[in-house]
Short mmCIF file of C-alpha atoms in Angstrom, two decimals:
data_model
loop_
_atom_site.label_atom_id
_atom_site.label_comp_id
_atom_site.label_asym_id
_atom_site.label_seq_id
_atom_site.Cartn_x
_atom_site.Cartn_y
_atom_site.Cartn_z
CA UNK Y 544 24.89 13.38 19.89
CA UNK Y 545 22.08 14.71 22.49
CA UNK Y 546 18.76 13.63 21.53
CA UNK Y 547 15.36 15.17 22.22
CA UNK Y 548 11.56 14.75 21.35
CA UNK Y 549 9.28 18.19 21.20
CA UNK Y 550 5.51 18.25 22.63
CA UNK Y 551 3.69 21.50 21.57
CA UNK Y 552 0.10 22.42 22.48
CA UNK Y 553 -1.51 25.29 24.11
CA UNK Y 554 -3.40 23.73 26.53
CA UNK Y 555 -1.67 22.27 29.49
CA UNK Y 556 -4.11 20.05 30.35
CA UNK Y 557 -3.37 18.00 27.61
CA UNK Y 558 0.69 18.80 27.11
CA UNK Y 559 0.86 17.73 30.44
CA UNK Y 560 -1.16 13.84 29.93
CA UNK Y 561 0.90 13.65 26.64
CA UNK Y 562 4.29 14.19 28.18
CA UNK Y 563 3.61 11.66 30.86
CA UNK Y 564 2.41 9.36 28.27
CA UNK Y 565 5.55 9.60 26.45
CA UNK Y 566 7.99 10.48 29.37
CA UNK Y 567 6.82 6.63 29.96
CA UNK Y 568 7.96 5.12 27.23
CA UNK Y 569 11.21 6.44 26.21
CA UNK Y 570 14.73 5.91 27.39
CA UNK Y 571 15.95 8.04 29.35
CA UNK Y 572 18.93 8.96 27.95
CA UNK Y 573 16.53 11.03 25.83
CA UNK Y 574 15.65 14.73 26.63
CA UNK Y 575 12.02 15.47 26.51
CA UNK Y 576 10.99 19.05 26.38
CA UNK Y 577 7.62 20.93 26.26
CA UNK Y 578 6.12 24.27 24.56
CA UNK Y 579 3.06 25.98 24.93
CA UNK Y 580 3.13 28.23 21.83
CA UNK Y 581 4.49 28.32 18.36
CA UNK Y 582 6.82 30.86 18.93
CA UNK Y 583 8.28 28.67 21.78
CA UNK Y 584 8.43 25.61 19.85
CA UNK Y 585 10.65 27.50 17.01
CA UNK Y 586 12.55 29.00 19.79
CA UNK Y 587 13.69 25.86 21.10
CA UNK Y 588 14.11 23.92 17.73
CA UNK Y 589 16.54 26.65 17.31
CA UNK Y 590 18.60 25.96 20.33
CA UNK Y 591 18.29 22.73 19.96
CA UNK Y 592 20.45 22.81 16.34
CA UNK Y 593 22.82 25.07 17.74
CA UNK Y 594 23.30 22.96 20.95
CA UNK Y 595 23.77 19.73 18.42
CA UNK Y 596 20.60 17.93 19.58
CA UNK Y 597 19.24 15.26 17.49
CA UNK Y 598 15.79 16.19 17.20
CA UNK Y 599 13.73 12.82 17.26
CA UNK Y 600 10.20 13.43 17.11
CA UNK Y 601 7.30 16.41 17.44
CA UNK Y 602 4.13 16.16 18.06
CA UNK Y 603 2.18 19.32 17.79
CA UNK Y 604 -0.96 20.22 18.44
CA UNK Y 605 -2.36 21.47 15.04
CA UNK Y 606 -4.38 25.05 16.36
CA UNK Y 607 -1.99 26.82 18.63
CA UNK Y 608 -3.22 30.87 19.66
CA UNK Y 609 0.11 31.96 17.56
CA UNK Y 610 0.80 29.39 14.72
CA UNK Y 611 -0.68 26.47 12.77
CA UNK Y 612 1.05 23.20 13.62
CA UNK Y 613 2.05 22.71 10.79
CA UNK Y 614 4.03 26.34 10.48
CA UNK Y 615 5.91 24.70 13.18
CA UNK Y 616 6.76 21.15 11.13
CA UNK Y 617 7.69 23.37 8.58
CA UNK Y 618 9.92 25.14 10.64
CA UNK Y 619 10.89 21.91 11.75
CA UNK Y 620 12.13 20.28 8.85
CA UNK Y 621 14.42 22.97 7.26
CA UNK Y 622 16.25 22.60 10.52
CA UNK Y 623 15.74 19.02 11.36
CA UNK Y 624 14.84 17.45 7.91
CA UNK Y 625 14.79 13.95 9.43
CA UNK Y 626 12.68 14.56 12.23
CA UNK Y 627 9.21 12.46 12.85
CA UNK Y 628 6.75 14.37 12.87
CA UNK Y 629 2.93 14.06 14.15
CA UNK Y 630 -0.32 16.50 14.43
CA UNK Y 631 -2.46 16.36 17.61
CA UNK Y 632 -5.65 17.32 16.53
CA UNK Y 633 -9.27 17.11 16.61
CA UNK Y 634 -10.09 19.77 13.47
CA UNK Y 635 -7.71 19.00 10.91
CA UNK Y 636 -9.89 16.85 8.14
CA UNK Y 637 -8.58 13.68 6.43
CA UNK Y 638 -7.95 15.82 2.87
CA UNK Y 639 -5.64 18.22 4.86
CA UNK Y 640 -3.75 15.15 6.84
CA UNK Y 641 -2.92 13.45 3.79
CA UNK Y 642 -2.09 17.00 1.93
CA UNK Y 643 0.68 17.22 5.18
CA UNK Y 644 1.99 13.47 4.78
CA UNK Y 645 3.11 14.64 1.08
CA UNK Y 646 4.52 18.29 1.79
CA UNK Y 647 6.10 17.73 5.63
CA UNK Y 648 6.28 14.06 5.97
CA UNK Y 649 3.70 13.81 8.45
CA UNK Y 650 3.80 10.56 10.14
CA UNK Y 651 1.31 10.17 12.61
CA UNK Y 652 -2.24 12.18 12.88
CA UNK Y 653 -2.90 11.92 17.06
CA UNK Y 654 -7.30 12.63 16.92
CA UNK Y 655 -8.22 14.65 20.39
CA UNK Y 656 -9.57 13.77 22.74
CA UNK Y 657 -8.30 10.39 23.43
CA UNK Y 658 -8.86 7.76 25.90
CA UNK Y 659 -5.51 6.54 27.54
CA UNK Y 660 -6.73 3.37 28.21
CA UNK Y 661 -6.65 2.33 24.43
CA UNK Y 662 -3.32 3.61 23.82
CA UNK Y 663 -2.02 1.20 21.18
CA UNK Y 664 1.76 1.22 20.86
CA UNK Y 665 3.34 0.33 17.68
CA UNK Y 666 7.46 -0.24 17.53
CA UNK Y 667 9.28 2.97 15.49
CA UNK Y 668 12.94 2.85 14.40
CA UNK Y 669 14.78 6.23 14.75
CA UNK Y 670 18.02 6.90 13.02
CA UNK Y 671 20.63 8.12 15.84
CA UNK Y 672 23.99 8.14 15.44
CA UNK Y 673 25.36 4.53 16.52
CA UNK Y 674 22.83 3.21 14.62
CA UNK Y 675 18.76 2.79 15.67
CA UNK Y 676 16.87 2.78 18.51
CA UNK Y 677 12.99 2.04 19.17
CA UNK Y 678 11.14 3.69 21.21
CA UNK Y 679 7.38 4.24 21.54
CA UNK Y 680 5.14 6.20 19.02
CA UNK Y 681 1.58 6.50 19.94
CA UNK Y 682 -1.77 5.72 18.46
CA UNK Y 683 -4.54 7.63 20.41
CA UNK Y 684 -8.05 6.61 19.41
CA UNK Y 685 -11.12 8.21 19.79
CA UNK Y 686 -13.06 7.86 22.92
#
């Protein structure tokens, strides 16, 4: 089975520094793709279950112009319920992250901005289907 991870923000200033960041660390066997909108994002989680992709990972940013980041987990997990899932954000309160761990199975909050320098990696297991694999999930911190 294909696998893929899903980056989603509005600005491409920072979609563009996050999929570097990650294009860095993964193998490459593994298809990395890009939105710039809600609408997008759904779009391609779409095609990705019909074209049998394993969907690994999202990270979303959690105000995009069209949808709430979290419409898109949402989205995300009816289609994809074992997906990881993360928030990019620099608005969403510590009340409302922990409110998202318990309803979507948030895993990760990524706080904007972030300084690259202090990117602190920590190990992640993901189901695929010969068994797992690690790859990278990040920790941003504050600047």
């Amino acid at each position: 089975m294909k696998r893929a991870i899903l980056l989603i923000d509005d600005e491409f200033i920072i979609l563009e520094a996050l999929r570097i960041q990650v294009s860095r660390v993964i193998p490459d066997d593994i298809h990395l793709e890009v939105a710039t909108s809600g609408e997008e994002a759904k779009e391609l989680i779409t095609e990705f279950k019909k074209s049998n992709y394993n969907l690994l990972l999202i990270i979303t940013d959690y105000n995009l112009d069209d949808l709430k980041g979290t419409e898109i987990l949402q989205f995300a997990l009816e289609h994809f319920p074992a997906t990881k899932k993360a928030i990019l954000t620099g608005q969403a309160d510590d009340h409302a992250i922990s409110e998202f761990k318990n309803t979507l199975g948030l895993e990760a909050r990524f706080p904007k901005p972030w300084d690259s320098n202090e990117i602190d990696r920590k190990s992640t297991r993901l189901n695929s289907s010969h068994g797992y694999i690690s790859y990278a999930v990040f920790c941003l911190k504050k600047k």
